[in-house]
PDB file of C-alpha atoms in Angstrom:
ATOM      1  CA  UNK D   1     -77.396 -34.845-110.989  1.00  0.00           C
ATOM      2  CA  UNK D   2     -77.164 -33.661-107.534  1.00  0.00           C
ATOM      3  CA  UNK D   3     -79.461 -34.768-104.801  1.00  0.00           C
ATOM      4  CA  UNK D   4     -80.313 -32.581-101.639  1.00  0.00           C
ATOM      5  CA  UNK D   5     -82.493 -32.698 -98.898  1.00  0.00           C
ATOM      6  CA  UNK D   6     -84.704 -35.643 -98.698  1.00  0.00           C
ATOM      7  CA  UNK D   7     -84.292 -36.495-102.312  1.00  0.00           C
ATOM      8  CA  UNK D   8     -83.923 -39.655-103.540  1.00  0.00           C
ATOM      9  CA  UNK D   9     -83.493 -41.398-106.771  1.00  0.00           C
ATOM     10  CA  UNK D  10     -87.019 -43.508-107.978  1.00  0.00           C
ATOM     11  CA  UNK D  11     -86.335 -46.830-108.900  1.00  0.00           C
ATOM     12  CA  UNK D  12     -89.027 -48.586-110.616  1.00  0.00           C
ATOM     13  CA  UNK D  13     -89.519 -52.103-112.747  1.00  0.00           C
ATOM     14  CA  UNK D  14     -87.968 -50.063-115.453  1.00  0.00           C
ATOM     15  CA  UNK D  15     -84.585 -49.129-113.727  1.00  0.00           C
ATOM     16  CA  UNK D  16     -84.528 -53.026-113.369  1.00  0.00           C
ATOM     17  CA  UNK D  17     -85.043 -53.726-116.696  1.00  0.00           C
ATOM     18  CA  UNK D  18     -82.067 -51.013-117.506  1.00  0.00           C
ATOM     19  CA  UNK D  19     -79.793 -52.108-115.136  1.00  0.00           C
ATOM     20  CA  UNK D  20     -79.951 -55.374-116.645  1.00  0.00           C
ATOM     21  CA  UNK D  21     -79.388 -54.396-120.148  1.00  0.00           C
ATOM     22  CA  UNK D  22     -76.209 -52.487-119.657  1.00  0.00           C
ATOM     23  CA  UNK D  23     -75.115 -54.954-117.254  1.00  0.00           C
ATOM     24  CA  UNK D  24     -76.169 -58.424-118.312  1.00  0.00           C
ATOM     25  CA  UNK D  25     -75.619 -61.050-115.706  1.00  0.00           C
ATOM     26  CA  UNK D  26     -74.826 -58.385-113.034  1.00  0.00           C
ATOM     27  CA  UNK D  27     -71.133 -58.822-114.036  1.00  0.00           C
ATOM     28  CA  UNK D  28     -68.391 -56.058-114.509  1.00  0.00           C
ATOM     29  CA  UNK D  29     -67.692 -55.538-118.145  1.00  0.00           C
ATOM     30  CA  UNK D  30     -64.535 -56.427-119.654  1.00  0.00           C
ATOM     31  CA  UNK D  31     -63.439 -58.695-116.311  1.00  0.00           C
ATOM     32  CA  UNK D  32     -63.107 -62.348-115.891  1.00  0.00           C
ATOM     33  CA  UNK D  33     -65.458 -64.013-113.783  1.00  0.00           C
ATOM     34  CA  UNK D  34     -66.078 -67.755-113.050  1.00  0.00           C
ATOM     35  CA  UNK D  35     -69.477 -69.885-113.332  1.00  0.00           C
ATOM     36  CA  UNK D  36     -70.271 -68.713-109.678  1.00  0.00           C
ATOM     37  CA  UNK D  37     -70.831 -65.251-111.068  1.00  0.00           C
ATOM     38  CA  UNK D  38     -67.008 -63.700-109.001  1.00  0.00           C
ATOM     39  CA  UNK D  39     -64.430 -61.459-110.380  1.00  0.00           C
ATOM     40  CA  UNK D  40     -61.386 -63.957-111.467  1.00  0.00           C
ATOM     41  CA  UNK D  41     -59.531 -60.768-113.120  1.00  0.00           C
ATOM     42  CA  UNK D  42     -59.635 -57.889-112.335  1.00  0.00           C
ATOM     43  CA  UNK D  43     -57.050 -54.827-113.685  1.00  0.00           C
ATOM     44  CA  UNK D  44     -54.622 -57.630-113.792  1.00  0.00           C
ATOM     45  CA  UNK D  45     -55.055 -59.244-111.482  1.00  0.00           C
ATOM     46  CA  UNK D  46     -55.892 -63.100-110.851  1.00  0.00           C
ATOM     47  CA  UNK D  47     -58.470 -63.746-108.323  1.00  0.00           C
ATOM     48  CA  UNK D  48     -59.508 -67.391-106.131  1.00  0.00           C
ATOM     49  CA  UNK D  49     -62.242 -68.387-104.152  1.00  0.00           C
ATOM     50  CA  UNK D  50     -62.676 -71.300-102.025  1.00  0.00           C
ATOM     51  CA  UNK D  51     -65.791 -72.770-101.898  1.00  0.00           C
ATOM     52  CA  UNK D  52     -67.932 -70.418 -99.769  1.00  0.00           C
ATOM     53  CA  UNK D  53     -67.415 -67.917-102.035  1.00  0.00           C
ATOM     54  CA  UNK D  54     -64.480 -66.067-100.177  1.00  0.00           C
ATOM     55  CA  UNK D  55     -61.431 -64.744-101.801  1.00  0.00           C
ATOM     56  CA  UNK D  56     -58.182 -66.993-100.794  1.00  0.00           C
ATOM     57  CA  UNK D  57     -56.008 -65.380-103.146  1.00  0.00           C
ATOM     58  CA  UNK D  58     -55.065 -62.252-105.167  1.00  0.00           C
ATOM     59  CA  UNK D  59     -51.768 -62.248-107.499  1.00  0.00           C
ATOM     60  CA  UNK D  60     -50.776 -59.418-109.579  1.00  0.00           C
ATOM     61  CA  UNK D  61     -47.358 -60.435-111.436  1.00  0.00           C
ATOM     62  CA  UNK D  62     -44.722 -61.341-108.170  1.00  0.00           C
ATOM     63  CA  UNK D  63     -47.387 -59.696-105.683  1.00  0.00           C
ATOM     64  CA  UNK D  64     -49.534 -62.604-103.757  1.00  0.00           C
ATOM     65  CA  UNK D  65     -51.720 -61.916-101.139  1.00  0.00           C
ATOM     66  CA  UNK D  66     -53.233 -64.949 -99.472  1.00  0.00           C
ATOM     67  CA  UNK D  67     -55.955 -64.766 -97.015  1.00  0.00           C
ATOM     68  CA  UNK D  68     -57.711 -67.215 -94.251  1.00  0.00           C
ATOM     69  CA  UNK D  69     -60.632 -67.397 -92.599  1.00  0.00           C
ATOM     70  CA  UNK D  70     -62.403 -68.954 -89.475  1.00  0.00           C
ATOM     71  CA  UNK D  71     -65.458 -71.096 -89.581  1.00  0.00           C
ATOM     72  CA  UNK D  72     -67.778 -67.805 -89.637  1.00  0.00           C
ATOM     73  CA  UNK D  73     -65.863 -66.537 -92.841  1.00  0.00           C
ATOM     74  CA  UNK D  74     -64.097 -64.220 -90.894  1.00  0.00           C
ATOM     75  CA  UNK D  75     -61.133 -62.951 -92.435  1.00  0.00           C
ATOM     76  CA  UNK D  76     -58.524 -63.937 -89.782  1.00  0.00           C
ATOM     77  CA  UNK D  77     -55.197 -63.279 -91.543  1.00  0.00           C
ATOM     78  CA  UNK D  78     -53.809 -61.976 -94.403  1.00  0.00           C
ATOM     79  CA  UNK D  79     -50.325 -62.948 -95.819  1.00  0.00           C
ATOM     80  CA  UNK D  80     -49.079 -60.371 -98.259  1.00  0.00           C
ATOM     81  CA  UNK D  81     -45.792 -61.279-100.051  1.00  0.00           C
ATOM     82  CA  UNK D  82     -43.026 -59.135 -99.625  1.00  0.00           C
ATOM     83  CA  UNK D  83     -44.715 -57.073 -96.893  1.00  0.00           C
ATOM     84  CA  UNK D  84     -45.830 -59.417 -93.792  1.00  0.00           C
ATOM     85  CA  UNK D  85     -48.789 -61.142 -92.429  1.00  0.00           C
ATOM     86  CA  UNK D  86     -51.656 -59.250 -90.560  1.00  0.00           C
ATOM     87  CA  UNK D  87     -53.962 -61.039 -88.020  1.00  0.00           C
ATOM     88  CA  UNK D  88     -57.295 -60.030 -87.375  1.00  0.00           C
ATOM     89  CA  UNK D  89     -58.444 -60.254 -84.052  1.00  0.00           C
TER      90      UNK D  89
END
């Protein structure tokens, strides 16, 4: 379906009600996830949090990427193995 103009899709208590049967929990289908409800695996991949919820790490076979953040959650660099480290400013 194709919207145009000022169209817009209707959501009412039903479209709740489906969204939660085809996606019980609010979680991706066929992907890990931990108790806290986030994507540990994902198309192969093996992913960690750190306690605010932010993702620290992401490892698919030899590929790690690590990240860091400042006290706002701020991602403030990002080490990816084999390819360097980028700083966020």
């Amino acid at each position: 379906m194709q919207l145009s103009g000022s169209q817009a899709p209707v959501v009412t208590a039903d479209t709740a009600a489906a969204v939660e049967t085809i996606y019980p929990q609010n979680r991706m289908n066929g992907q890990g996830h931990d108790a806290g409800g986030y994507v540990t695996g994902l198309n192969g991949r093996t992913i960690e949090y750190d306690g605010e919820g932010l993702m620290v790490r992401n490892t698919l076979g030899a590929q790690i990427v690590t990240m860091a953040y400042d006290g706002e959650g701020k991602r403030v660099r990002m080490d990816r193995s084999g390819a360097g480290v980028v700083t966020y400013v």
